[in-house]
CSV table of C-alpha atoms in Angstrom, one decimal:
chain,number,residue,atom,x,y,z
A,1,MET,CA,90.8,91.3,123.8
A,2,SER,CA,93.4,93.8,125.0
A,3,PHE,CA,94.8,96.8,123.2
A,4,GLU,CA,98.2,98.5,123.7
A,5,ASP,CA,98.2,102.0,125.1
A,6,ASP,CA,101.3,103.6,123.6
A,7,GLU,CA,102.4,106.0,126.2
A,8,THR,CA,105.4,107.2,124.1
A,9,PRO,CA,104.6,110.5,122.5
A,10,CYS,CA,104.4,110.4,118.7
A,11,THR,CA,107.5,112.0,116.9
A,12,TYR,CA,106.8,114.5,114.2
A,13,VAL,CA,109.2,115.6,111.6
A,14,GLY,CA,109.2,118.5,109.1
A,15,SER,CA,106.7,121.4,109.5
A,16,PHE,CA,103.9,119.4,111.4
A,17,PRO,CA,103.7,120.4,115.1
A,18,LYS,CA,102.3,117.9,117.7
A,19,GLY,CA,98.9,119.5,117.4
A,20,PHE,CA,98.7,119.1,113.8
A,21,GLY,CA,98.1,115.3,113.5
A,22,TYR,CA,95.7,112.5,114.5
A,23,GLY,CA,96.8,112.2,118.1
A,24,PRO,CA,98.3,109.3,119.9
A,25,GLU,CA,97.0,105.7,119.9
A,26,GLU,CA,93.9,105.2,121.9
A,27,ALA,CA,94.0,103.4,125.4
A,28,GLU,CA,93.0,99.9,126.2
A,29,ILE,CA,89.3,98.9,125.5
A,30,GLU,CA,87.6,96.6,127.8
A,31,GLY,CA,84.4,94.8,127.1
A,32,PRO,CA,82.2,94.7,124.0
A,33,VAL,CA,81.8,97.9,121.9
A,34,ASN,CA,78.7,98.7,119.9
A,35,PRO,CA,79.7,98.1,116.3
A,36,GLY,CA,77.2,100.8,115.0
A,37,GLU,CA,79.2,103.4,117.1
A,38,GLU,CA,82.5,102.5,115.6
A,39,LYS,CA,84.3,103.9,112.6
A,40,PRO,CA,85.4,101.4,109.8
A,41,ARG,CA,88.6,99.5,110.6
A,42,ILE,CA,91.7,99.0,108.7
A,43,LEU,CA,93.5,95.9,109.9
A,44,LEU,CA,97.3,95.7,109.4
A,45,MET,CA,98.3,92.1,109.5
A,46,GLY,CA,101.5,90.1,108.5
A,47,LEU,CA,104.4,88.2,110.1
A,48,ARG,CA,106.7,89.8,112.7
A,49,ARG,CA,109.1,92.3,111.4
A,50,SER,CA,107.3,92.7,108.1
A,51,GLY,CA,107.0,96.4,108.5
A,52,LYS,CA,103.4,96.9,109.8
A,53,SER,CA,104.1,99.5,112.5
A,54,SER,CA,106.6,101.2,110.5
A,55,ILE,CA,103.9,101.9,107.7
A,56,GLN,CA,101.5,103.2,110.3
A,57,LYS,CA,104.0,105.6,111.9
A,58,VAL,CA,105.4,106.9,108.7
A,59,VAL,CA,102.0,107.4,107.0
A,60,PHE,CA,99.9,108.7,109.9
A,61,HIS,CA,102.3,110.1,112.4
A,62,LYS,CA,105.1,111.6,110.4
A,63,VAL,CA,107.9,109.6,111.7
A,64,SER,CA,111.0,109.6,109.6
A,65,PRO,CA,111.6,106.2,107.8
A,66,ASN,CA,115.0,106.0,109.3
A,67,GLU,CA,113.6,106.3,112.9
A,68,THR,CA,111.5,103.2,112.4
A,69,LEU,CA,114.6,101.0,112.6
A,70,PHE,CA,114.3,101.5,116.4
A,71,LEU,CA,110.6,100.6,116.8
A,72,GLU,CA,110.1,97.5,119.0
A,73,SER,CA,108.0,94.6,117.8
A,74,THR,CA,104.2,94.8,118.5
A,75,ASN,CA,103.0,92.4,121.0
A,76,LYS,CA,99.5,93.6,121.6
A,77,ILE,CA,96.8,94.9,119.2
A,78,VAL,CA,97.3,98.5,118.8
A,79,LYS,CA,94.4,100.6,117.9
A,80,ASP,CA,94.9,104.0,116.1
A,81,ASP,CA,92.1,106.4,115.6
A,82,ILE,CA,92.4,108.4,112.3
A,83,SER,CA,89.7,111.2,112.3
A,84,ASN,CA,90.2,114.6,110.7
A,85,SER,CA,87.2,115.1,108.4
A,86,SER,CA,83.9,113.6,107.3
A,87,PHE,CA,85.7,111.8,104.6
A,88,VAL,CA,88.7,110.4,106.5
A,89,GLN,CA,87.3,108.7,109.6
A,90,PHE,CA,88.5,105.1,110.4
A,91,GLN,CA,90.7,103.1,112.8
A,92,ILE,CA,93.8,101.3,112.1
A,93,TRP,CA,94.4,98.2,114.1
A,94,ASP,CA,98.1,96.9,114.2
A,95,ILE,CA,97.8,93.0,114.7
A,96,PRO,CA,100.9,91.3,116.0
A,97,GLY,CA,102.4,88.7,113.7
A,98,GLN,CA,102.4,85.9,116.4
A,99,ILE,CA,98.5,85.9,116.9
A,100,ASP,CA,96.8,82.7,116.1
A,101,PHE,CA,93.4,83.3,114.5
A,102,PHE,CA,92.0,80.1,115.9
A,103,ASP,CA,93.0,80.7,119.5
A,104,ALA,CA,90.0,81.2,121.8
A,105,ALA,CA,91.4,84.4,123.1
A,106,PHE,CA,91.4,85.9,119.5
A,107,ASP,CA,87.7,87.2,119.1
A,108,SER,CA,87.5,86.8,115.4
A,109,GLU,CA,83.8,87.9,115.3
A,110,TYR,CA,84.7,91.3,116.9
A,111,ILE,CA,87.9,91.9,115.1
A,112,PHE,CA,86.6,91.1,111.6
A,113,GLY,CA,83.1,92.0,111.9
A,114,GLY,CA,83.6,95.8,111.9
A,115,CYS,CA,86.4,95.6,109.4
A,116,GLY,CA,86.4,97.6,106.3
A,117,ALA,CA,89.7,96.6,104.8
A,118,LEU,CA,92.4,94.1,105.7
A,119,ILE,CA,96.0,94.9,104.7
A,120,PHE,CA,98.3,92.0,104.7
A,121,VAL,CA,102.1,93.1,104.7
A,122,ILE,CA,104.6,90.6,103.1
A,123,ASP,CA,108.4,91.3,103.4
A,124,ALA,CA,109.5,91.0,99.7
A,125,GLN,CA,113.1,90.7,101.0
A,126,ASP,CA,112.4,87.6,103.0
A,127,ASP,CA,111.1,84.1,102.2
A,128,TYR,CA,107.4,84.6,101.8
A,129,MET,CA,106.0,81.1,101.9
A,130,GLU,CA,104.8,81.2,105.5
A,131,ALA,CA,103.5,84.7,104.9
A,132,LEU,CA,101.4,83.4,102.0
A,133,SER,CA,100.1,80.6,104.3
A,134,ARG,CA,99.2,83.1,106.9
A,135,LEU,CA,97.6,85.3,104.3
A,136,GLN,CA,95.3,82.4,103.1
A,137,MET,CA,94.3,81.6,106.7
A,138,ALA,CA,93.4,85.3,107.4
A,139,VAL,CA,91.6,86.0,104.2
A,140,THR,CA,89.6,82.7,104.7
A,141,ARG,CA,88.7,83.4,108.3
A,142,ALA,CA,87.8,87.1,107.7
A,143,HIS,CA,85.7,86.4,104.6
A,144,LYS,CA,83.5,83.9,106.5
A,145,ILE,CA,82.7,86.4,109.2
A,146,ASN,CA,82.4,89.6,106.9
A,147,GLU,CA,82.1,89.2,103.2
A,148,SER,CA,82.3,93.0,102.5
A,149,ILE,CA,86.0,93.2,103.6
A,150,LYS,CA,88.3,94.6,101.0
A,151,PHE,CA,91.6,92.6,101.0
A,152,GLU,CA,94.9,94.2,100.1
A,153,VAL,CA,98.3,92.9,99.9
A,154,PHE,CA,101.3,95.2,100.4
A,155,ILE,CA,104.5,93.7,99.0
A,156,HIS,CA,106.7,95.6,101.2
A,157,LYS,CA,110.4,96.8,101.5
A,158,VAL,CA,110.8,96.6,97.7
A,159,ASP,CA,113.3,99.5,97.8
A,160,GLY,CA,115.9,96.8,98.0
A,161,LEU,CA,114.9,95.0,94.9
A,162,SER,CA,115.7,95.8,91.3
A,163,ASP,CA,112.9,96.7,88.9
A,164,ASP,CA,113.0,93.3,87.3
A,165,ASN,CA,113.0,91.5,90.8
A,166,LYS,CA,110.0,93.7,91.8
A,167,ILE,CA,107.9,92.6,88.8
A,168,GLU,CA,108.8,88.9,89.3
A,169,THR,CA,108.2,89.0,93.0
A,170,GLN,CA,104.8,90.5,92.5
A,171,ARG,CA,103.8,88.0,89.8
A,172,ASP,CA,104.9,85.1,92.0
A,173,ILE,CA,103.2,86.2,95.1
A,174,LEU,CA,100.0,87.0,93.1
A,175,GLN,CA,100.1,83.6,91.4
A,176,ARG,CA,100.7,81.8,94.6
A,177,ALA,CA,98.1,83.6,96.7
A,178,THR,CA,95.6,83.1,94.0
A,179,ASP,CA,96.3,79.4,93.7
A,180,GLU,CA,96.0,78.8,97.5
A,181,LEU,CA,92.6,80.6,97.6
A,182,ASN,CA,91.5,78.5,94.7
A,183,ASP,CA,92.6,75.3,96.3
A,184,ALA,CA,90.6,76.4,99.4
A,185,GLY,CA,87.4,77.1,97.4
A,186,MET,CA,87.7,80.9,98.0
A,187,ASP,CA,88.0,81.8,94.2
A,188,ASN,CA,85.3,84.4,94.7
A,189,ILE,CA,87.7,86.6,96.8
A,190,HIS,CA,89.5,89.5,95.1
A,191,LEU,CA,93.0,90.5,96.3
A,192,SER,CA,94.6,93.7,95.3
A,193,PHE,CA,98.3,93.9,95.3
A,194,HIS,CA,100.6,96.9,95.8
A,195,LEU,CA,104.5,97.3,95.7
A,196,THR,CA,105.4,99.6,98.6
A,197,SER,CA,108.2,101.1,100.5
A,198,ILE,CA,108.4,103.6,103.3
A,199,TYR,CA,111.5,105.3,101.7
A,200,ASP,CA,109.4,106.7,98.7
A,201,HIS,CA,105.8,107.7,97.9
A,202,SER,CA,104.7,104.2,97.0
A,203,ILE,CA,103.3,103.5,100.5
A,204,PHE,CA,101.2,106.7,100.5
A,205,GLU,CA,99.9,105.9,97.1
A,206,ALA,CA,98.9,102.3,98.2
A,207,PHE,CA,97.2,103.7,101.2
A,208,SER,CA,95.4,106.2,99.3
A,209,LYS,CA,93.7,103.4,97.3
A,210,VAL,CA,92.8,101.6,100.3
A,211,VAL,CA,91.2,104.6,102.1
A,212,GLN,CA,89.3,105.6,99.0
A,213,LYS,CA,87.4,102.2,99.2
A,214,LEU,CA,86.1,103.2,102.6
A,215,ILE,CA,84.7,106.6,101.4
A,216,PRO,CA,81.0,106.2,100.5
A,217,GLN,CA,81.1,109.7,98.7
A,218,LEU,CA,84.0,108.9,96.5
A,219,ALA,CA,82.1,109.0,93.3
A,220,VAL,CA,80.7,112.4,94.3
A,221,LEU,CA,84.1,113.7,94.9
A,222,GLU,CA,85.6,112.4,91.6
A,223,ASN,CA,82.6,114.0,89.8
A,224,LEU,CA,83.2,117.3,91.5
A,225,LEU,CA,87.0,117.2,90.5
A,226,ASP,CA,86.0,116.3,87.0
A,227,ILE,CA,83.8,119.5,86.8
A,228,VAL,CA,86.6,121.7,88.1
A,229,ILE,CA,89.3,120.6,85.6
A,230,SER,CA,87.0,120.6,82.7
A,231,ASN,CA,86.2,124.3,83.4
A,232,SER,CA,89.6,125.5,84.5
A,233,LYS,CA,92.3,124.1,82.0
A,234,ILE,CA,93.6,121.9,84.8
A,235,GLU,CA,95.3,118.6,83.8
A,236,LYS,CA,95.2,116.6,87.1
A,237,ALA,CA,93.7,117.4,90.5
A,238,PHE,CA,94.0,115.7,93.8
A,239,LEU,CA,92.0,116.2,97.1
A,240,PHE,CA,94.7,115.6,99.7
A,241,ASP,CA,94.7,114.8,103.3
A,242,VAL,CA,97.5,117.3,104.3
A,243,VAL,CA,98.7,115.3,107.4
A,244,SER,CA,99.2,112.0,105.8
A,245,LYS,CA,99.7,113.1,102.2
A,246,ILE,CA,97.3,110.4,101.0
A,247,TYR,CA,94.9,111.6,98.3
A,248,ILE,CA,91.2,110.7,99.2
A,249,ALA,CA,90.0,111.5,95.6
A,250,THR,CA,91.2,112.4,92.2
A,251,ASP,CA,89.6,113.1,88.8
A,252,SER,CA,88.8,110.3,86.3
A,253,SER,CA,92.2,110.6,84.4
A,254,PRO,CA,94.9,108.0,85.3
A,255,VAL,CA,97.2,108.8,88.1
A,256,ASP,CA,100.9,109.2,87.1
A,257,MET,CA,103.2,108.5,90.0
A,258,GLN,CA,105.5,111.5,89.1
A,259,CYS,CA,102.5,113.9,89.2
A,260,TYR,CA,101.6,112.4,92.7
A,261,GLU,CA,105.1,112.8,94.0
A,262,LEU,CA,105.2,116.4,92.7
A,263,CYS,CA,102.0,117.2,94.7
A,264,CYS,CA,103.3,115.6,97.8
A,265,ASP,CA,106.4,117.6,97.6
A,266,MET,CA,104.3,120.8,97.1
A,267,ILE,CA,102.5,120.2,100.3
A,268,ASP,CA,105.8,120.0,102.1
A,269,VAL,CA,107.1,123.2,100.5
A,270,VAL,CA,103.8,125.1,101.3
A,271,ILE,CA,103.8,124.1,104.9
A,272,ASP,CA,107.5,124.8,105.4
A,273,MET,CA,107.2,128.3,103.8
A,274,SER,CA,104.1,129.0,105.9
A,275,CYS,CA,105.7,128.1,109.1
A,276,ILE,CA,108.6,130.5,108.3
A,277,TYR,CA,106.7,133.4,106.7
A,278,GLY,CA,103.0,132.8,107.1
A,279,VAL,CA,102.5,133.0,110.9
A,280,ARG,CA,101.9,136.5,112.3
A,281,ASP,CA,102.6,135.6,115.9
A,282,ILE,CA,105.1,132.7,115.9
A,283,PHE,CA,105.1,132.5,119.7
A,284,LEU,CA,101.2,132.2,119.7
A,285,SER,CA,101.3,129.7,117.1
A,286,ARG,CA,103.7,127.4,118.9
A,287,ALA,CA,101.8,127.7,122.2
A,288,ARG,CA,98.7,126.6,120.4
A,289,ASP,CA,100.5,124.0,118.3
A,290,ASP,CA,98.2,124.8,115.4
A,291,GLY,CA,100.7,124.8,112.5
A,292,ALA,CA,100.6,127.3,109.7
A,293,PHE,CA,98.0,125.7,107.4
A,294,ASP,CA,94.8,127.7,107.5
A,295,ASN,CA,91.9,129.0,105.3
A,296,GLU,CA,94.3,131.5,103.6
A,297,SER,CA,96.9,128.7,102.6
A,298,ALA,CA,97.3,128.9,98.9
A,299,SER,CA,100.2,128.7,96.3
A,300,PHE,CA,101.2,128.7,92.6
A,301,ILE,CA,104.5,127.2,91.8
A,302,LYS,CA,106.0,127.3,88.4
A,303,LEU,CA,108.4,124.5,87.3
A,304,ASN,CA,111.2,124.8,84.8
A,305,SER,CA,109.3,122.3,82.7
A,306,GLY,CA,106.5,124.9,82.3
A,307,THR,CA,104.2,123.0,84.5
A,308,VAL,CA,102.3,124.9,87.2
A,309,LEU,CA,101.3,123.5,90.6
A,310,PHE,CA,98.4,125.0,92.4
A,311,LEU,CA,97.4,124.5,96.0
A,312,ARG,CA,94.3,125.7,98.0
A,313,GLU,CA,93.2,124.8,101.5
A,314,VAL,CA,89.6,123.3,101.5
A,315,ASN,CA,89.4,122.8,105.3
A,316,LYS,CA,91.9,122.5,108.2
A,317,HIS,CA,93.1,119.0,106.9
A,318,LEU,CA,92.2,118.7,103.2
A,319,ALA,CA,93.8,120.7,100.3
A,320,LEU,CA,93.1,120.7,96.6
A,321,VAL,CA,96.3,120.3,94.7
A,322,CYS,CA,96.3,120.8,90.8
A,323,ILE,CA,98.7,120.3,87.9
A,324,LEU,CA,98.2,122.7,84.9
A,325,ARG,CA,100.3,124.0,82.0
A,326,GLU,CA,101.7,127.6,82.0
A,327,ASP,CA,99.0,128.9,79.5
A,328,GLY,CA,96.3,127.6,81.8
A,329,CYS,CA,97.4,129.8,84.5
A,330,GLU,CA,96.7,133.1,82.6
A,331,ASN,CA,93.2,133.3,84.0
A,332,ARG,CA,93.8,132.9,87.7
A,333,GLY,CA,90.6,134.5,88.5
A,334,ILE,CA,88.6,131.8,86.8
A,335,ILE,CA,90.7,129.1,88.7
A,336,GLN,CA,90.1,130.9,92.1
A,337,TYR,CA,86.3,131.4,91.5
A,338,ASN,CA,85.8,127.9,90.4
A,339,PHE,CA,87.6,126.7,93.5
A,340,LYS,CA,85.3,128.6,95.7
A,341,CYS,CA,82.5,126.8,94.0
A,342,PHE,CA,84.3,123.5,94.6
A,343,ARG,CA,84.9,124.3,98.3
A,344,ALA,CA,81.3,125.2,98.8
A,345,ALA,CA,80.2,121.8,97.1
A,346,ILE,CA,82.5,120.0,99.4
A,347,GLN,CA,80.9,121.6,102.5
A,348,GLU,CA,77.5,120.4,101.1
A,349,VAL,CA,78.9,116.9,101.0
A,350,PHE,CA,80.1,117.2,104.6
A,351,VAL,CA,76.5,118.3,105.5
A,352,ALA,CA,74.9,115.4,103.5
A,353,ARG,CA,77.1,112.9,105.1
A,354,ASN,CA,75.9,113.9,108.5
A,355,LYS,CA,72.3,113.5,107.4
A,356,GLN,CA,72.9,110.2,105.8
A,357,ALA,CA,71.2,108.4,108.7
A,358,ASN,CA,67.9,110.1,107.7
A,359,LYS,CA,68.3,109.0,104.1
A,360,SER,CA,67.6,112.6,103.0
A,361,THR,CA,69.9,115.6,102.9
A,362,GLY,CA,67.1,118.3,102.4
A,363,HIS,CA,68.7,118.9,99.0
A,364,PRO,CA,67.1,117.1,96.0
A,365,GLN,CA,70.2,117.1,93.8
A,366,MET,CA,72.4,116.1,96.9
A,367,ASP,CA,70.0,113.1,97.5
A,368,LEU,CA,70.5,111.8,94.0
A,369,LEU,CA,74.2,112.2,94.0
A,370,VAL,CA,75.0,110.8,97.5
A,371,ASN,CA,72.5,108.0,97.4
A,372,GLY,CA,74.0,106.7,94.1
A,373,GLN,CA,71.5,107.5,91.5
A,374,ASN,CA,72.6,107.2,87.9
A,375,ASP,CA,73.6,110.1,85.7
A,376,ASP,CA,70.4,109.8,83.6
A,377,GLU,CA,68.4,110.8,86.7
A,378,LEU,CA,70.7,113.6,87.5
A,379,ASP,CA,70.7,114.9,83.8
A,380,SER,CA,66.8,115.1,83.8
A,381,ASP,CA,67.1,118.5,85.6
A,382,GLU,CA,68.8,120.7,82.9
A,383,THR,CA,69.4,123.8,84.9
A,384,THR,CA,69.4,124.2,88.7
A,385,GLN,CA,69.1,127.5,90.4
A,386,THR,CA,71.2,127.8,93.5
A,387,ASN,CA,72.2,130.8,95.5
A,388,GLY,CA,71.6,133.2,92.6
A,389,GLY,CA,73.6,131.2,90.1
A,390,ALA,CA,72.4,128.9,87.2
A,391,MET,CA,74.5,125.6,87.3
A,392,ALA,CA,75.5,123.3,84.6
A,393,SER,CA,73.1,120.4,83.9
A,394,GLY,CA,73.0,117.6,86.5
A,395,HIS,CA,75.4,119.6,88.9
A,396,GLY,CA,73.2,121.5,91.2
A,397,LEU,CA,75.5,120.5,94.0
A,398,LEU,CA,77.8,123.3,93.3
A,399,ASN,CA,76.8,126.7,95.1
A,400,GLY,CA,77.4,129.1,92.1
A,401,SER,CA,78.1,128.6,88.5
A,402,LEU,CA,81.6,127.6,87.4
A,403,LEU,CA,83.1,129.8,84.9
A,404,GLN,CA,84.4,128.3,81.6
A,405,ASP,CA,87.8,129.1,80.4
A,406,ASP,CA,87.3,129.1,76.6
A,407,ASP,CA,90.8,130.5,75.7
């Protein structure tokens, strides 16, 4: 199986310099690769010109949506390595639309065997009957090889459809895809459907949900965010991957699209302002190509509606972005202190992930959380002493006690 080595340098827009990204696509791979050494794969599949390569470039390489009009059709499998933290580590494989799954040259065992999620892109502005047929073939073939694959359907290019047409198209595709799988005797397969476009935030939100399914520590991260917002008068919190603007975790409250878009825009504003005013030696920064997002990056932005946006850097590529009311911003010291506790806990999760192979983190509460023990077992330890602070029941993971904002 051959892979395309894209020698064309990636284009970056906005405030992200060349060094502040995931890097170019990897070179060709020859011969078998040990699946145990590989990161989880996300396969991008669909018919030709359905928008697969455009999605990859816009989300992970900061290419302007308008520039994707000039992308050439993919004629080989392109492998893109996405690695920036212990939580976001996977590969995206762009599969050409003309590939025949039953061709002897297509190594289905290798392609689908190490796959974590399969994204099938359907052009909503085109006739999708052939796409649905290909979807059924791909899903059936992949499921027989790897039953743990998550199947996602992106109903793409919906920016050209009215709201009524979007709903009708999604309903029709969902019904037809489900019927075809039922007719093939594969009614146990679950498909998730997303309306997407590269011209708004819908593609980032859809990819966020896909990536979250590949993060084993997702429940731990959501739990930590719930603890932070409950003690800080925060209404909504996201843990963002700054480069791609996908959120790898959020608290347990429902996600509102407007809130998500506000948080994405805030990241852009903070990066833009940091590049202008936050770099002490602009020439050295340009020489290093390291951007202006560092451990001192932080911001409070007050909107006319009385909503306040709060951003703090967690590590080089992750940021905590929160939404709170104006009155919740009165005790910034509590918010800042609780954030420090949160960041320390995130670092412990990093360490725990690296020790997963040994099935032990050296931290009893961490073992319970990461290995998926239930809340009853966690609550059995009413108070845990860590680094000189008494923690709330069941949350010894945090290094330091969270302060409660009672006002």
